[in-house]
XYZ file of C-alpha atoms in Angstrom:
271
model
C -29.180 157.671 115.048
C -25.863 158.135 115.504
C -24.481 157.454 118.534
C -23.905 160.706 120.199
C -28.073 160.584 119.202
C -28.826 157.448 121.189
C -26.600 158.860 124.275
C -28.592 162.232 124.000
C -31.958 160.175 123.959
C -31.152 158.108 127.108
C -29.876 160.823 129.177
C -32.838 162.862 128.179
C -35.084 159.877 128.960
C -33.412 159.228 132.214
C -34.840 162.501 133.506
C -38.151 161.891 132.823
C -37.832 158.301 134.284
C -35.696 158.751 137.299
C -34.781 156.479 140.118
C -33.671 156.670 143.414
C -29.743 157.048 142.567
C -30.576 160.008 139.933
C -30.321 157.917 136.957
C -33.265 156.822 135.028
C -35.295 153.572 136.237
C -35.906 151.153 133.338
C -39.069 149.710 135.246
C -40.304 153.147 136.085
C -40.393 153.708 132.480
C -42.076 150.852 131.097
C -44.845 151.303 133.577
C -45.211 155.013 132.475
C -45.871 153.849 128.727
C -47.854 150.597 130.141
C -45.747 147.955 129.254
C -45.864 144.904 130.795
C -42.846 143.339 132.208
C -42.303 139.747 133.115
C -39.548 139.080 135.643
C -38.750 135.106 135.704
C -36.167 132.457 135.305
C -35.553 131.574 131.542
C -32.728 129.429 131.839
C -29.910 130.045 128.799
C -32.980 131.040 126.492
C -31.924 134.891 127.038
C -31.190 137.696 129.223
C -33.803 139.861 128.439
C -36.599 140.102 125.582
C -38.652 142.378 124.074
C -41.661 141.392 121.697
C -44.279 142.838 119.918
C -47.601 140.378 120.485
C -51.460 140.861 120.128
C -50.901 144.769 119.584
C -48.696 145.492 122.354
C -45.246 145.431 123.556
C -43.798 142.563 126.291
C -40.784 142.962 128.037
C -38.728 139.672 129.415
C -36.221 139.952 132.284
C -34.025 136.826 132.891
C -33.604 136.459 136.946
C -31.967 133.249 136.787
C -31.973 130.668 139.506
C -31.702 129.881 142.979
C -28.333 128.469 142.383
C -27.567 130.992 139.693
C -29.155 134.475 140.453
C -28.598 137.238 138.395
C -27.708 140.360 140.820
C -30.327 143.232 140.680
C -27.933 145.428 139.129
C -27.569 142.701 136.477
C -31.464 142.850 136.045
C -31.856 146.370 135.561
C -28.942 146.944 133.128
C -30.824 144.083 131.016
C -34.124 146.189 131.313
C -32.595 149.071 130.409
C -31.166 147.461 127.335
C -34.896 146.461 126.435
C -35.669 149.988 126.994
C -33.404 151.396 124.810
C -34.723 148.669 121.813
C -38.163 150.070 122.912
C -36.999 153.742 122.562
C -34.519 153.717 119.357
C -36.791 154.403 116.733
C -35.684 152.323 113.934
C -35.249 148.571 116.691
C -38.393 149.493 117.796
C -39.863 149.642 113.935
C -37.533 146.242 113.223
C -38.912 144.730 116.232
C -42.567 145.078 115.219
C -42.246 144.666 111.772
C -39.924 141.588 112.132
C -40.687 138.292 113.541
C -42.162 139.938 116.518
C -39.056 139.245 119.247
C -35.966 139.986 120.027
C -33.847 138.290 122.243
C -30.770 139.715 123.926
C -27.415 138.543 125.537
C -26.871 142.097 127.013
C -23.461 143.171 128.953
C -21.389 144.603 125.871
C -20.553 140.992 125.116
C -22.517 141.317 121.547
C -20.724 142.433 117.844
C -24.195 143.193 116.842
C -25.037 146.830 115.937
C -28.542 146.763 117.499
C -27.068 145.168 120.748
C -24.318 147.662 120.835
C -26.433 150.698 120.358
C -28.774 149.006 123.224
C -25.841 148.498 125.775
C -24.495 152.399 125.143
C -28.425 153.597 125.953
C -28.531 151.641 128.940
C -25.538 152.580 130.296
C -25.971 156.586 129.837
C -29.803 156.125 130.888
C -29.286 154.382 134.002
C -25.710 156.351 134.488
C -25.963 160.151 133.156
C -22.852 161.462 132.656
C -24.070 164.776 134.732
C -25.234 162.881 137.686
C -22.082 160.412 137.954
C -19.764 163.476 137.377
C -21.630 164.952 139.989
C -21.291 162.239 142.621
C -17.424 161.042 141.741
C -15.345 164.541 141.509
C -11.940 163.145 142.212
C -9.914 162.244 139.611
C -8.169 159.126 141.511
C -10.942 156.126 141.258
C -10.817 153.029 140.643
C -12.675 149.784 141.813
C -13.987 151.181 145.035
C -15.880 154.087 143.019
C -16.702 151.406 140.295
C -18.323 149.362 143.139
C -20.162 152.272 144.871
C -21.688 153.648 141.368
C -22.724 150.514 140.310
C -24.543 149.755 143.736
C -26.087 153.672 143.863
C -26.997 153.572 140.118
C -28.470 150.151 140.537
C -26.892 148.603 137.410
C -24.449 146.116 136.546
C -20.226 146.365 137.629
C -19.083 146.286 134.050
C -21.629 149.254 133.094
C -20.542 151.048 135.955
C -16.634 150.506 135.321
C -17.575 151.387 131.441
C -19.125 154.544 132.504
C -16.336 155.837 134.980
C -13.693 155.213 132.547
C -16.079 157.095 129.934
C -16.829 160.121 131.937
C -14.538 160.884 134.830
C -10.815 162.291 134.534
C -7.804 160.096 134.062
C -5.719 157.174 132.041
C -7.256 154.045 132.793
C -7.944 150.574 130.973
C -10.512 147.742 131.398
C -9.878 144.281 130.841
C -12.952 141.634 130.928
C -11.368 137.873 131.397
C -12.852 134.789 130.570
C -11.482 131.487 132.006
C -8.707 131.240 130.000
C -8.350 134.633 127.611
C -9.129 138.080 127.594
C -12.362 138.679 126.362
C -12.443 142.455 125.520
C -10.192 145.395 126.573
C -11.182 149.068 126.782
C -8.697 152.160 127.421
C -9.284 155.972 127.203
C -8.334 157.097 123.770
C -5.257 159.220 125.018
C -3.800 156.282 126.963
C -4.318 153.948 123.670
C -2.462 156.451 121.845
C 0.388 156.801 124.260
C 1.286 153.186 124.558
C 0.276 151.921 121.895
C -0.564 148.631 122.643
C -3.038 145.666 123.767
C -2.503 144.117 126.983
C -1.901 140.465 127.787
C -4.228 138.332 125.919
C -3.996 134.915 128.411
C -3.515 133.932 131.858
C -1.130 132.072 131.625
C 1.012 135.719 131.155
C -0.600 137.311 134.324
C 2.318 137.998 136.451
C 2.734 135.327 139.762
C 0.886 136.873 142.599
C -1.094 139.710 140.654
C -4.734 140.913 141.661
C -5.779 139.150 138.695
C -3.991 135.846 139.118
C -4.568 135.724 142.541
C -8.714 136.180 142.267
C -8.568 134.202 139.224
C -6.934 131.166 141.367
C -9.203 131.400 143.825
C -7.957 133.731 146.317
C -10.267 134.922 149.100
C -12.239 137.891 148.299
C -11.372 140.751 150.832
C -14.787 142.752 152.419
C -13.969 145.616 149.965
C -15.182 143.282 147.059
C -11.817 143.357 144.836
C -7.973 142.324 145.468
C -5.154 145.475 144.762
C -1.755 145.223 144.059
C 0.819 147.291 142.532
C 2.042 146.574 139.102
C 4.075 148.077 136.187
C 3.007 148.757 132.737
C 5.653 146.187 131.182
C 3.907 143.247 132.991
C 0.794 143.983 131.224
C 1.916 145.843 127.885
C 4.413 143.508 125.982
C 5.749 146.404 123.820
C 6.898 148.742 127.270
C 10.314 147.135 128.068
C 10.676 146.530 131.306
C 14.483 149.022 132.005
C 12.427 151.762 129.681
C 11.853 155.132 131.511
C 7.490 154.014 129.886
C 7.712 151.337 132.526
C 6.019 153.275 135.427
C 4.130 152.089 138.312
C 0.672 150.817 138.027
C -2.334 150.103 140.531
C -4.037 146.687 139.417
C -7.593 145.830 141.138
C -9.655 142.517 140.162
C -12.999 142.360 140.429
C -14.846 139.303 140.307
C -17.790 138.990 138.515
C -19.292 136.043 138.918
C -19.946 133.895 135.966
C -19.354 136.775 134.126
C -15.553 136.291 134.623
C -12.571 138.958 136.291
C -12.474 142.579 135.639
C -9.272 143.993 136.140
C -8.929 147.748 136.457
C -5.517 149.267 135.359
C -4.983 153.137 136.472
C -1.313 154.949 137.094
C -0.003 155.214 140.424
C -1.529 158.697 141.973
C 1.169 158.964 144.329
């Protein structure tokens, strides 16, 4: 299947297995198909697992431990990812004809085609485009809307951020940080060609006092759930000269993701 076909399938199934927030509910879907789902602490073995055993498909979702729990949004995204494997015909066939089990590390962290496709499916199943655009009509979105969307649709913050970037208007850059380096960066197509450049890649390149630097240095997180500061293009994109006309003001917002890192949201200043 092409990516657009996977998206179409995911959003169609979301209308059939709708959750309270308007998106799809993977647990409702698995129940409708009479697929058993087991939720428990599976340690570091996997985030989710879909297997075919004793003539039936079975799903396992990692809830984490008391000391290192997975959020409900993270668990729902993992369940949506497994529902993607179950729903995409070639995935389902491969699992049935293969070794009978497919362990996953979900959350847009894999380079494997099947994993990327299941992540895309989950994102559109949980947050269908029409429902997302109906809820957030203004072009000025950011960390506040991302956190609200994650709660409303019952998904992970990373998923909500990527869906906002893909389906809501305006330029944006999303940067996921590990302890020392950038794990990945996503930019909308128009902004990529306007710059064009990747962002800084290492934490030692972060401007002192920036929202991301403060958050990664252990600053207290405000009640809103993120730190926001003004910044400039030159502070993030090395091809932009500080004195050039292209060095415009940006809004920088840093969202903590716990064990999954830090998410930076960059958007043009709307003022």
